[in-house]
XYZ file of C-alpha atoms in Angstrom:
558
model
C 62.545 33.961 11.531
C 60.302 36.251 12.398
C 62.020 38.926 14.445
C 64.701 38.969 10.971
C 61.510 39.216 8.503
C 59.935 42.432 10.916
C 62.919 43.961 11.046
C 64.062 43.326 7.419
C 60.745 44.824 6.458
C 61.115 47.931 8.811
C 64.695 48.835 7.734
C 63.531 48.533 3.737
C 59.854 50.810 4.588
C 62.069 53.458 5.843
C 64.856 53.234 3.613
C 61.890 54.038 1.119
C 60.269 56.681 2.624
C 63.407 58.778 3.367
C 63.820 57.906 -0.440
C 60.269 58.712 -2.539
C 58.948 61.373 0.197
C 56.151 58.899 1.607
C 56.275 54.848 2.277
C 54.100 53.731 -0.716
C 51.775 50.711 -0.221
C 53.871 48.456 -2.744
C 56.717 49.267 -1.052
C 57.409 45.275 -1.252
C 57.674 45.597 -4.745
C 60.930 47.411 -4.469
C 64.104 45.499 -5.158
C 65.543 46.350 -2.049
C 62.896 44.091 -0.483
C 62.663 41.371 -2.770
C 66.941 40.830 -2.929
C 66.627 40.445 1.272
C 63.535 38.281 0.944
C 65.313 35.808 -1.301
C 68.491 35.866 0.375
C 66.615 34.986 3.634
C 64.796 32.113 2.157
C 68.226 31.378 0.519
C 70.039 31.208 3.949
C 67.075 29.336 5.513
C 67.822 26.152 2.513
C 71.220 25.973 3.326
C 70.783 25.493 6.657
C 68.317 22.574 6.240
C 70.869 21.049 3.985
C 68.453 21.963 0.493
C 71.512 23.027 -0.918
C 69.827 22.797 -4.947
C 66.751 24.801 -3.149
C 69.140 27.371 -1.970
C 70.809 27.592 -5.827
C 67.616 27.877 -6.829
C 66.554 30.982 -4.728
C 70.343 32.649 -5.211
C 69.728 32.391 -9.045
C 66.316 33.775 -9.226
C 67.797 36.503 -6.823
C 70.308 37.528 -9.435
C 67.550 37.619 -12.521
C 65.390 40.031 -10.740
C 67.419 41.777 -8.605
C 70.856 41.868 -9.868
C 72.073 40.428 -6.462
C 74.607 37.355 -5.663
C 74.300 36.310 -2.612
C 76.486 33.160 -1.247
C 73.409 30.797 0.923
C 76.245 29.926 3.858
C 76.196 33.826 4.924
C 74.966 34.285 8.440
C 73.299 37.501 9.022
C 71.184 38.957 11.586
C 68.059 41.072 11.591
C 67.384 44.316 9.975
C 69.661 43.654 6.561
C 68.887 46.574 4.047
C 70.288 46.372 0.469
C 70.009 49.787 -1.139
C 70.086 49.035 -4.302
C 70.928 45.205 -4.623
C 71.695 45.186 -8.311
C 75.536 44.460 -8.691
C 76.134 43.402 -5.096
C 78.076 40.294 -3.832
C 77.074 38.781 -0.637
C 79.128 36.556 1.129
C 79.623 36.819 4.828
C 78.425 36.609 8.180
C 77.382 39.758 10.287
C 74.991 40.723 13.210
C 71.884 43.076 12.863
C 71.408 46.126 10.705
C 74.112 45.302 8.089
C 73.347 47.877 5.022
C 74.883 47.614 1.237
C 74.743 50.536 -0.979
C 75.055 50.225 -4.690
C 77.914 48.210 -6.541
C 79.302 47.008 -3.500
C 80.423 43.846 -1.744
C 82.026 40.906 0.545
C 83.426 37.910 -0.016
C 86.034 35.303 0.217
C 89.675 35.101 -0.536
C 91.342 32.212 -2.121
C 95.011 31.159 -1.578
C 97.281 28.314 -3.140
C 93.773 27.037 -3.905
C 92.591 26.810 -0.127
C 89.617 29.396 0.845
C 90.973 31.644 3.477
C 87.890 32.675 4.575
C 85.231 35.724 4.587
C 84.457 38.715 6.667
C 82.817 38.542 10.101
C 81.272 42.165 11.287
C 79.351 43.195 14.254
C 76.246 45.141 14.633
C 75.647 48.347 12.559
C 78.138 47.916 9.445
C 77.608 49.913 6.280
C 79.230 49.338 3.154
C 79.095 52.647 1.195
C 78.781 52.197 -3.274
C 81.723 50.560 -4.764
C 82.816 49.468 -1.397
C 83.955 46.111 -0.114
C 85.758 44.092 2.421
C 87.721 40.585 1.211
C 89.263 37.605 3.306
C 89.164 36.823 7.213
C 88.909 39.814 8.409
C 86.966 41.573 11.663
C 84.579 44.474 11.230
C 83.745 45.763 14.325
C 80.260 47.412 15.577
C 79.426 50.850 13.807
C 81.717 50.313 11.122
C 81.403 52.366 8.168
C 83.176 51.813 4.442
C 82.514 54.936 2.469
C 82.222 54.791 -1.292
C 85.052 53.277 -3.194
C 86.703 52.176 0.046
C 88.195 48.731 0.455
C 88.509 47.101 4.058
C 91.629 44.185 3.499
C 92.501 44.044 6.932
C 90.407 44.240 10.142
C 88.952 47.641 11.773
C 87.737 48.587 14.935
C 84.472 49.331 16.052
C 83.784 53.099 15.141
C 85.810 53.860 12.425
C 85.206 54.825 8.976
C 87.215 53.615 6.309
C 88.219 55.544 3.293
C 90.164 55.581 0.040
C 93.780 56.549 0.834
C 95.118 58.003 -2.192
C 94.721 61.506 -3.036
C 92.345 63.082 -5.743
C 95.050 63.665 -8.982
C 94.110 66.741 -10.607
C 95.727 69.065 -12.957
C 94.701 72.156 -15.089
C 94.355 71.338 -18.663
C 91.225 71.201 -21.061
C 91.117 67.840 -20.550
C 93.021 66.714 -24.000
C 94.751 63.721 -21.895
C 91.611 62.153 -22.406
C 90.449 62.586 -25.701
C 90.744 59.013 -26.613
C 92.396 59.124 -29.949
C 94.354 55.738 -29.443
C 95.092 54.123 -32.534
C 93.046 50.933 -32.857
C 94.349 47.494 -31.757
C 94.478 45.967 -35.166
C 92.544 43.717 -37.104
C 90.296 41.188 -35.217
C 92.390 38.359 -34.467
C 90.850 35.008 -36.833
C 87.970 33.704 -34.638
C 86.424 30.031 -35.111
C 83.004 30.952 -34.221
C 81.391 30.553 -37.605
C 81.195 26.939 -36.612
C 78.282 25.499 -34.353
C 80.319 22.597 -32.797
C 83.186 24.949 -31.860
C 80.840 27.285 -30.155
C 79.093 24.359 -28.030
C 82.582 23.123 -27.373
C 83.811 26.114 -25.862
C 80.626 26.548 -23.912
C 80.840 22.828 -22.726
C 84.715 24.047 -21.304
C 82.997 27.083 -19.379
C 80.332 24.389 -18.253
C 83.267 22.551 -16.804
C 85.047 25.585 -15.513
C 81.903 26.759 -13.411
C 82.352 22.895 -11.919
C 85.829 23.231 -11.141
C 85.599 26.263 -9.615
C 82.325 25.293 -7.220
C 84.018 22.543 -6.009
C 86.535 24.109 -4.839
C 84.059 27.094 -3.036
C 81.877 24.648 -1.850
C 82.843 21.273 -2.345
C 79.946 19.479 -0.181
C 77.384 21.702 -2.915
C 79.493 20.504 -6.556
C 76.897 20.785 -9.074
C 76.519 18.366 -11.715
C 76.741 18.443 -15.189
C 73.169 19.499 -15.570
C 72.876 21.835 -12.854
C 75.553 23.993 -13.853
C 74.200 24.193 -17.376
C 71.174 25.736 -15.954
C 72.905 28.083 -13.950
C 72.625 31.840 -14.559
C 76.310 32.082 -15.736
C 76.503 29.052 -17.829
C 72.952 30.138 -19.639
C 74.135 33.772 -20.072
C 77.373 32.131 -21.467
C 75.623 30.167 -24.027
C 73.289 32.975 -24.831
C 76.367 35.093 -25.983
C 78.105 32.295 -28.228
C 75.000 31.666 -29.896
C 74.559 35.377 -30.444
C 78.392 35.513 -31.814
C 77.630 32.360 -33.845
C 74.702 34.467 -35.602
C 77.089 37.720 -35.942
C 79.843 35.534 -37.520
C 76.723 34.153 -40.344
C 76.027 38.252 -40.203
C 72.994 37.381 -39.210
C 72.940 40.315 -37.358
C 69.110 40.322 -36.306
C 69.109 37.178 -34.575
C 72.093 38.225 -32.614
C 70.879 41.472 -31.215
C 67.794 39.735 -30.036
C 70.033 37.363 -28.465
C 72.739 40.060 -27.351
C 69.457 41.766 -25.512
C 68.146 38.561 -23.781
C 71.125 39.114 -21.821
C 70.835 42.572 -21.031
C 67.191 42.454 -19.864
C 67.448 39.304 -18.371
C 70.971 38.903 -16.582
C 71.806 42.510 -16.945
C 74.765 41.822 -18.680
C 76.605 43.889 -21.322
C 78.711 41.458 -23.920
C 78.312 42.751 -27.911
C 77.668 40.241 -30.471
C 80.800 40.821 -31.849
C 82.550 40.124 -29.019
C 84.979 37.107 -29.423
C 85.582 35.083 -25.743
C 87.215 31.635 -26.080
C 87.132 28.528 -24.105
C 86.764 28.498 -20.579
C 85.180 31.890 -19.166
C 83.931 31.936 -15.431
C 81.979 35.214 -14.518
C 80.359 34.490 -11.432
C 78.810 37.974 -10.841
C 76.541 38.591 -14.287
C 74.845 42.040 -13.057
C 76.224 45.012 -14.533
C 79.660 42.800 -15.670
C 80.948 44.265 -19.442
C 82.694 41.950 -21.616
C 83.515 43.506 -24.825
C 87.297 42.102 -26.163
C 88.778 39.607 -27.693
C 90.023 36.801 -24.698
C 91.613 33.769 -25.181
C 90.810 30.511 -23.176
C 90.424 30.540 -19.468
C 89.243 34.256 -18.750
C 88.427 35.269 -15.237
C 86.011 38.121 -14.345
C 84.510 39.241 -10.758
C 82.141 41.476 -9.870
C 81.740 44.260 -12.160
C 84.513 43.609 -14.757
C 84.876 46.192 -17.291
C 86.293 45.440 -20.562
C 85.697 47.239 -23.345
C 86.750 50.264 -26.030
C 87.150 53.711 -23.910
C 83.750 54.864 -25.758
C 81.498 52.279 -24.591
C 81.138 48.298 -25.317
C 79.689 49.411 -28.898
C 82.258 50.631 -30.525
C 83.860 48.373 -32.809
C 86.032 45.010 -32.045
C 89.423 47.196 -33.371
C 89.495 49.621 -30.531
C 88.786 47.063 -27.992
C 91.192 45.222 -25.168
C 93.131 41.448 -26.669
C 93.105 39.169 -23.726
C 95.825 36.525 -23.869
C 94.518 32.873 -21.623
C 94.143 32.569 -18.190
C 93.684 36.614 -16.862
C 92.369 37.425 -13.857
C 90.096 40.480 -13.377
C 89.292 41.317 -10.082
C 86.274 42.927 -8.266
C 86.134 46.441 -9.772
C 88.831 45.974 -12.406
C 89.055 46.947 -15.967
C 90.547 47.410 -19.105
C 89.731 50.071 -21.469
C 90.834 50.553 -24.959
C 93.116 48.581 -27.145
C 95.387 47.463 -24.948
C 96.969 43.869 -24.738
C 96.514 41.806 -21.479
C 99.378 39.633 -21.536
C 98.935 35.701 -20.401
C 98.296 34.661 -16.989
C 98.106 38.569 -15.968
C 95.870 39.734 -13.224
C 94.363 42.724 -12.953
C 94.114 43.365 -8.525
C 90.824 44.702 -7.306
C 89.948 48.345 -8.479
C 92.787 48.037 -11.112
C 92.217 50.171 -13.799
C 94.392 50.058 -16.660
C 94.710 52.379 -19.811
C 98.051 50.114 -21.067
C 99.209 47.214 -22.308
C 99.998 44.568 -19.257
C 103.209 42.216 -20.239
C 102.880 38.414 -19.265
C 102.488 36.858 -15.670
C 102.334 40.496 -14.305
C 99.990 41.605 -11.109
C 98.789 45.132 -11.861
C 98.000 46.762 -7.958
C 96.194 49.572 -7.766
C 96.549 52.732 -5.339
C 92.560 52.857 -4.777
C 92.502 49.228 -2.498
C 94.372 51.030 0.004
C 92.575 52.456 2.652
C 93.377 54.392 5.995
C 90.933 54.700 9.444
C 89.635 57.336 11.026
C 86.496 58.493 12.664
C 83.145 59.383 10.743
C 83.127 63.033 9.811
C 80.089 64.806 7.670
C 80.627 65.692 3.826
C 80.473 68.648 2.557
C 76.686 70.113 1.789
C 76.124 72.431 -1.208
C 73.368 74.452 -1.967
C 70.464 72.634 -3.356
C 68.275 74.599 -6.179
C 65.172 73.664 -7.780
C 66.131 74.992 -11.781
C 62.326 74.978 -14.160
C 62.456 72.368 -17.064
C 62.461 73.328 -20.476
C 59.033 71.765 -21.709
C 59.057 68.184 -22.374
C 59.382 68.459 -26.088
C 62.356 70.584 -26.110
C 64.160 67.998 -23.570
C 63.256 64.999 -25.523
C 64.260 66.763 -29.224
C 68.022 67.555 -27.228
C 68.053 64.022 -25.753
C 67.768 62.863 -29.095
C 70.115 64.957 -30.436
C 72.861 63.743 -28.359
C 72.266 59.999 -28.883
C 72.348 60.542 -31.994
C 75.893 62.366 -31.921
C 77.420 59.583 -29.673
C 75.579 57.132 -32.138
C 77.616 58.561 -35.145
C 80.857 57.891 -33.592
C 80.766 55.193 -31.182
C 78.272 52.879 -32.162
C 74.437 52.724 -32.306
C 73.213 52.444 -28.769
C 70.320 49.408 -27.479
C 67.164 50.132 -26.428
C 67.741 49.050 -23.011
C 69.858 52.394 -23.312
C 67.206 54.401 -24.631
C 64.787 53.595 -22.443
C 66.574 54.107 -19.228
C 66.929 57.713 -20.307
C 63.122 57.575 -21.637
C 61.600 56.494 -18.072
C 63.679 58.870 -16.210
C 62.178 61.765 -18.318
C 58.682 60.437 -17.483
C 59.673 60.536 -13.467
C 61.598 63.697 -13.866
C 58.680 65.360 -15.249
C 56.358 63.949 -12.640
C 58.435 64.532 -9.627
C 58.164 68.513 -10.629
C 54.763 67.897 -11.113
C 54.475 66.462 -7.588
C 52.803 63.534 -9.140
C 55.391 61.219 -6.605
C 53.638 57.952 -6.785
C 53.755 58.227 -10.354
C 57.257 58.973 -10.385
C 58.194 56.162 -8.408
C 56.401 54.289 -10.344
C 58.221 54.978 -13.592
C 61.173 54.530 -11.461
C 60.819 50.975 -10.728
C 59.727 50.167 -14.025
C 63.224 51.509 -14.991
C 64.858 49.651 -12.326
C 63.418 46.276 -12.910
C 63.749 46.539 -17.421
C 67.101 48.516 -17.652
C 68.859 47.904 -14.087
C 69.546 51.823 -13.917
C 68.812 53.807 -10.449
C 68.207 56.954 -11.844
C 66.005 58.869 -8.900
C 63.333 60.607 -10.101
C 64.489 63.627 -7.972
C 67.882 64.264 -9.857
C 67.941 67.600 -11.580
C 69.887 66.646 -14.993
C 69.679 69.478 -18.116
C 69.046 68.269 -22.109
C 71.107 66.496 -24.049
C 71.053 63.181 -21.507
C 72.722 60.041 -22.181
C 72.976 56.793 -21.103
C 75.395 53.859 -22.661
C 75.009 51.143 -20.392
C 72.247 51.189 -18.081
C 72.978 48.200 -15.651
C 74.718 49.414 -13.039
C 74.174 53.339 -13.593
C 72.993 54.892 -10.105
C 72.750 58.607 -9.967
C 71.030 60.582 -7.524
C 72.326 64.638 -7.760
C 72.113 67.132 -10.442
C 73.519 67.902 -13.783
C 73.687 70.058 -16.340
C 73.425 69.631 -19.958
C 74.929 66.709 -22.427
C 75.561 64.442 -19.615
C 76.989 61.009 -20.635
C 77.092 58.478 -18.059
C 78.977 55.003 -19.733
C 78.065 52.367 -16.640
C 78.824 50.686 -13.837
C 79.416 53.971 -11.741
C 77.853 55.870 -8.985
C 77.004 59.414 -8.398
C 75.164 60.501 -5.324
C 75.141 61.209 -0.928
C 76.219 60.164 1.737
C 75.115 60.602 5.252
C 76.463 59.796 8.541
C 73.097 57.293 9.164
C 73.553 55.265 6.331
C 70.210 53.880 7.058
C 68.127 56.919 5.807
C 68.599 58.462 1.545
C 70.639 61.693 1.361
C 68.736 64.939 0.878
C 69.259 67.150 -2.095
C 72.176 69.210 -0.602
C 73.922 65.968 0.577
C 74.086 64.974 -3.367
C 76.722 65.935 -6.094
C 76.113 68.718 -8.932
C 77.660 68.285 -12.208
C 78.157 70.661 -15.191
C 77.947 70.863 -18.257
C 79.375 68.494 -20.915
C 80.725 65.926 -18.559
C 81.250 62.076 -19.259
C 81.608 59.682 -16.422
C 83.374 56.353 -17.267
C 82.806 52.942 -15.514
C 84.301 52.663 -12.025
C 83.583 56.426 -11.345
C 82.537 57.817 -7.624
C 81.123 60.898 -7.036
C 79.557 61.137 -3.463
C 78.330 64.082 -1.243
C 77.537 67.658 -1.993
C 80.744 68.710 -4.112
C 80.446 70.359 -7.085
C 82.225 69.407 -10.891
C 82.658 72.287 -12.804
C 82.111 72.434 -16.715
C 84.061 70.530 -19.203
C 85.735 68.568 -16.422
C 87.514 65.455 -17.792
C 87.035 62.484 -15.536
C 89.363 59.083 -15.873
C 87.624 55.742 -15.286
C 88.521 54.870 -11.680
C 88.402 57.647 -9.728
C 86.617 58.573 -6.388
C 85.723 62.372 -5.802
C 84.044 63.750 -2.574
C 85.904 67.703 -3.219
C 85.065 69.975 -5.649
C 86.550 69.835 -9.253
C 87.234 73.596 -11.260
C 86.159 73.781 -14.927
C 87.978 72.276 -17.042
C 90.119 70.226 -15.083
C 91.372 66.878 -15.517
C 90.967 63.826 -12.883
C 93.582 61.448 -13.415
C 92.854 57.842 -12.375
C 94.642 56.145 -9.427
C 98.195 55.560 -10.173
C 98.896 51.206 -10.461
C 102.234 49.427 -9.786
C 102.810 46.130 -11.667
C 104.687 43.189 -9.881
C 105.655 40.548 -12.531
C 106.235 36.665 -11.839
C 107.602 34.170 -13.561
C 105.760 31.663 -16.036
C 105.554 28.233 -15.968
């Protein structure tokens, strides 16, 4: 419709100007714009009954964007997607409905029956990380602030946060230095063998069906059609790619293990050993580095992998027993043991071993209501670069050090870091056409939202680009692992944070997947930081963040 297209197009130019400084002339080039142009002509398919039109936009959605949008949502005008890579669409709203990074909506499933998914009103925001799940009401105004969860309805006018309470304590942070003793030996895998690889690729094939019908059962596809589907593709890309590892032909499998990453934005190793069965719906961003067994489940932005990264090796990463269930924002990180038909609940985040048939919960879905207050603001300085050879040589340095001990990194990796220089040094320049421009190169090839106006000291490193969004400043030999967000909030969620409205990091800090940081608080030096954990309040030196406690509820099998 028109009046939807004008108003799309208005809410994206300003969302960009309030971004970059100025509303560049390609400003339709930006992802923001193409995720809500696709998802319109997405929408306008399913409602002429072109359902394998409306797969077709919603797939080509999630290669360039990172975006998953469901084609039955209903939304009004003036829809503005942030940063669309990561996010899950599915629900019905009125106008000016914003998502920030990493975030999302969708529908709840019961005793096999779909419950239903969210209806809001005019004005909703959905802050990074957020989300709202099931039949529930949102009224007008609402807002969701980063790392929130709305599982029940709210009123108009209220805000929604996370519940639970920053845990901090005063040590140097040697909870966390990760010196777990491997899982063990890599159990036997059957891989080596091209008929069992297309065999278990042929049972995720089926899986995908399964699991559409019961979605969308008028829109099953068929046999075909979900073989060419982004998951099912990405799926096959990744046994071949394990197929080649297994032969140790190792070249052929990194240049299959990166045809994922560039293309689907997906993280799984070569080594990594998945069996029969495996439904990831939501590819952008997603890390899959264990060893499963048949019938794995993984939502939007599943995390499993070794606590250094999805390149370490295959020893120190998780053993998933058949049929577990990760949730939106879930993970598992070093070797623990998932037990069989466990389920990791949404923003579960899990350092243990989980026995069988057990439901981890975790403390960060719960939520409480209130009304919108303003964060914090900190002082924002402008700190002189070294020169450009003196950054790179550090960068180097400490890619190299993480290299040595956790695995050599991709150049997807290398790259994000790379292009952010080139805008970094351009944005101090005042050269800010070319710095968006290297920008949303780096957006588009690595799927990291690094702005070109963050202030971050030598020694820089990236380990998973999709998913990475930062927007503050940092000091030196910062290590940012994935799927995390660091930067502001503002009451109008509608316009980008200034400077002062953005975190500031120290030095020698290493933010794991899962991780929040939003507004202008301040992380002092040496501060260890769990995977999981939302901070808007300033952390001392030194000090640890614990992640969100979980409970564990277990059922019987069989």
């Amino acid at each position: 419709m028109p009046e939807h297209r004008a108003r799309d197009a208005a809410a994206c130019r300003n969302w960009q100007g309030s971004r970059h400084g100025y509303i560049p002339r390609t400003w339709w080039m930006d992802p923001s714009w193409i995720a809500v142009w696709l998802a319109r002509r997405s929408f306008a398919a399913s409602t002429r009954g072109r359902h394998r039109m409306a797969r077709l936009y919603v797939q080509l959605n999630s290669i360039l964007t990172g975006m998953d949008v469901e084609a039955d949502s209903k939304i009004g005008p003036g829809l503005l997607l942030t940063n669309p890579l990561g996010v899950s669409l599915w629900i019905d709203a009125g106008k000016d409905l914003t998502f920030h990074a990493l975030s999302g909506s969708g529908n709840t499933m019961r005793n096999g029956q779909l419950e239903g998914k969210p209806i809001v009103g005019d004005s909703v925001e959905f802050g990074a990380f957020s989300g709202a799940q099931g039949p529930i009401d949102l009224g007008d105004d609402v807002q969701i602030r980063p790392g929130a969860s709305a599982l029940r309805s709210v009123k108009s006018g209220l805000c929604v946060s996370q519940r639970v309470a920053m845990r901090i304590h005063n040590n140097t942070g040697e909870t966390l230095e990760l010196t777990e003793p491997p899982s063990g030996a890599p159990q036997p895998c059957s891989h080596r063998s091209l008929s069992v690889s297309l065999q278990h690729w042929r049972s995720d094939r089926d899986r995908l069906m399964n699991e559409a019908e019961k979605f969308s059962p008028d829109a099953k596809p068929g046999r075909l059609s979900a073989a060419l589907l982004n998951q099912n593709m990405a799926l096959l890309v990744h046994r071949l790619a394990h197929l080649c590892h297994m032969r140790n032909w190792r070249r052929v499998a990194n240049i299959l293990t990166g045809f994922n990453r560039w293309i689907f934005k997906l993280t799984i190793p070569p080594h990594a050993c998945l069996g029969p069965g495996v439904w990831l719906p939501h590819l952008a961003g997603t890390i899959v580095h264990a060893q499963t067994g048949p019938g794995l489940t993984g939502f939007a932005q599943t995390c499993l992998m070794p606590r250094h990264g999805p390149f370490a090796p295959l020893s120190h990463a998780p053993i998933v027993a058949e049929n577990v269930l990760i949730a939106a924002h879930a993970g598992a990180f070093g070797s623990v043991h998932l037990g069989a038909q466990s389920t990791l609940s949404r923003k579960a985040n899990i350092v243990e071993t989980v026995p069988p048939g057990t439901t981890v919960f975790a403390e960060a879905s719960a939520a409480i209501f209130g009304q919108p207050n303003a964060l914090p603001i900190r002082k924002a300085e402008t700190t002189k670069l070294p020169s450009w050879r003196a950054v790179k040589q550090e960068d180097h340095r400490a890619r190299l050090r993480f290299e040595t001990n956790y695995g050599k990194l991709p150049l997807q990796s290398r790259l994000a870091v790379h292009l952010f220089r080139k805008a970094q040094f351009a944005f101090h320049a005042n050269q800010i056409r070319k710095a968006r421009t290297y920008w949303l190169v780096s957006r588009y090839m690595t799927g990291a939202d690094i702005s070109a106006r963050s202030q971050i000291g030598p020694g820089f490193v990236v380990v998973c680009a999709p998913g990475v969004t930062f927007d503050g400043a940092a000091g030196r030999n910062l290590t940012l692992m994935g799927q995390l967000f660091v930067g502001g909030v503002t009451l109008d969620g509608r316009r980008a944070a200034t400077p002062a409205e953005t975190p500031e990091l120290g030095e020698n800090i290493t933010l794991y997947p899962h991780t929040v940081v939003y507004g202008g608080c301040t992380i002092g030096d040496k501060a260890t930081i769990d995977a999981g954990v939302t901070i808007s309040q300033d952390v001392p030196e030194e000090y640890y963040v614990a992640a969100p406690n979980v409970r564990n509820r277990t059922r019987r099998i069989g």
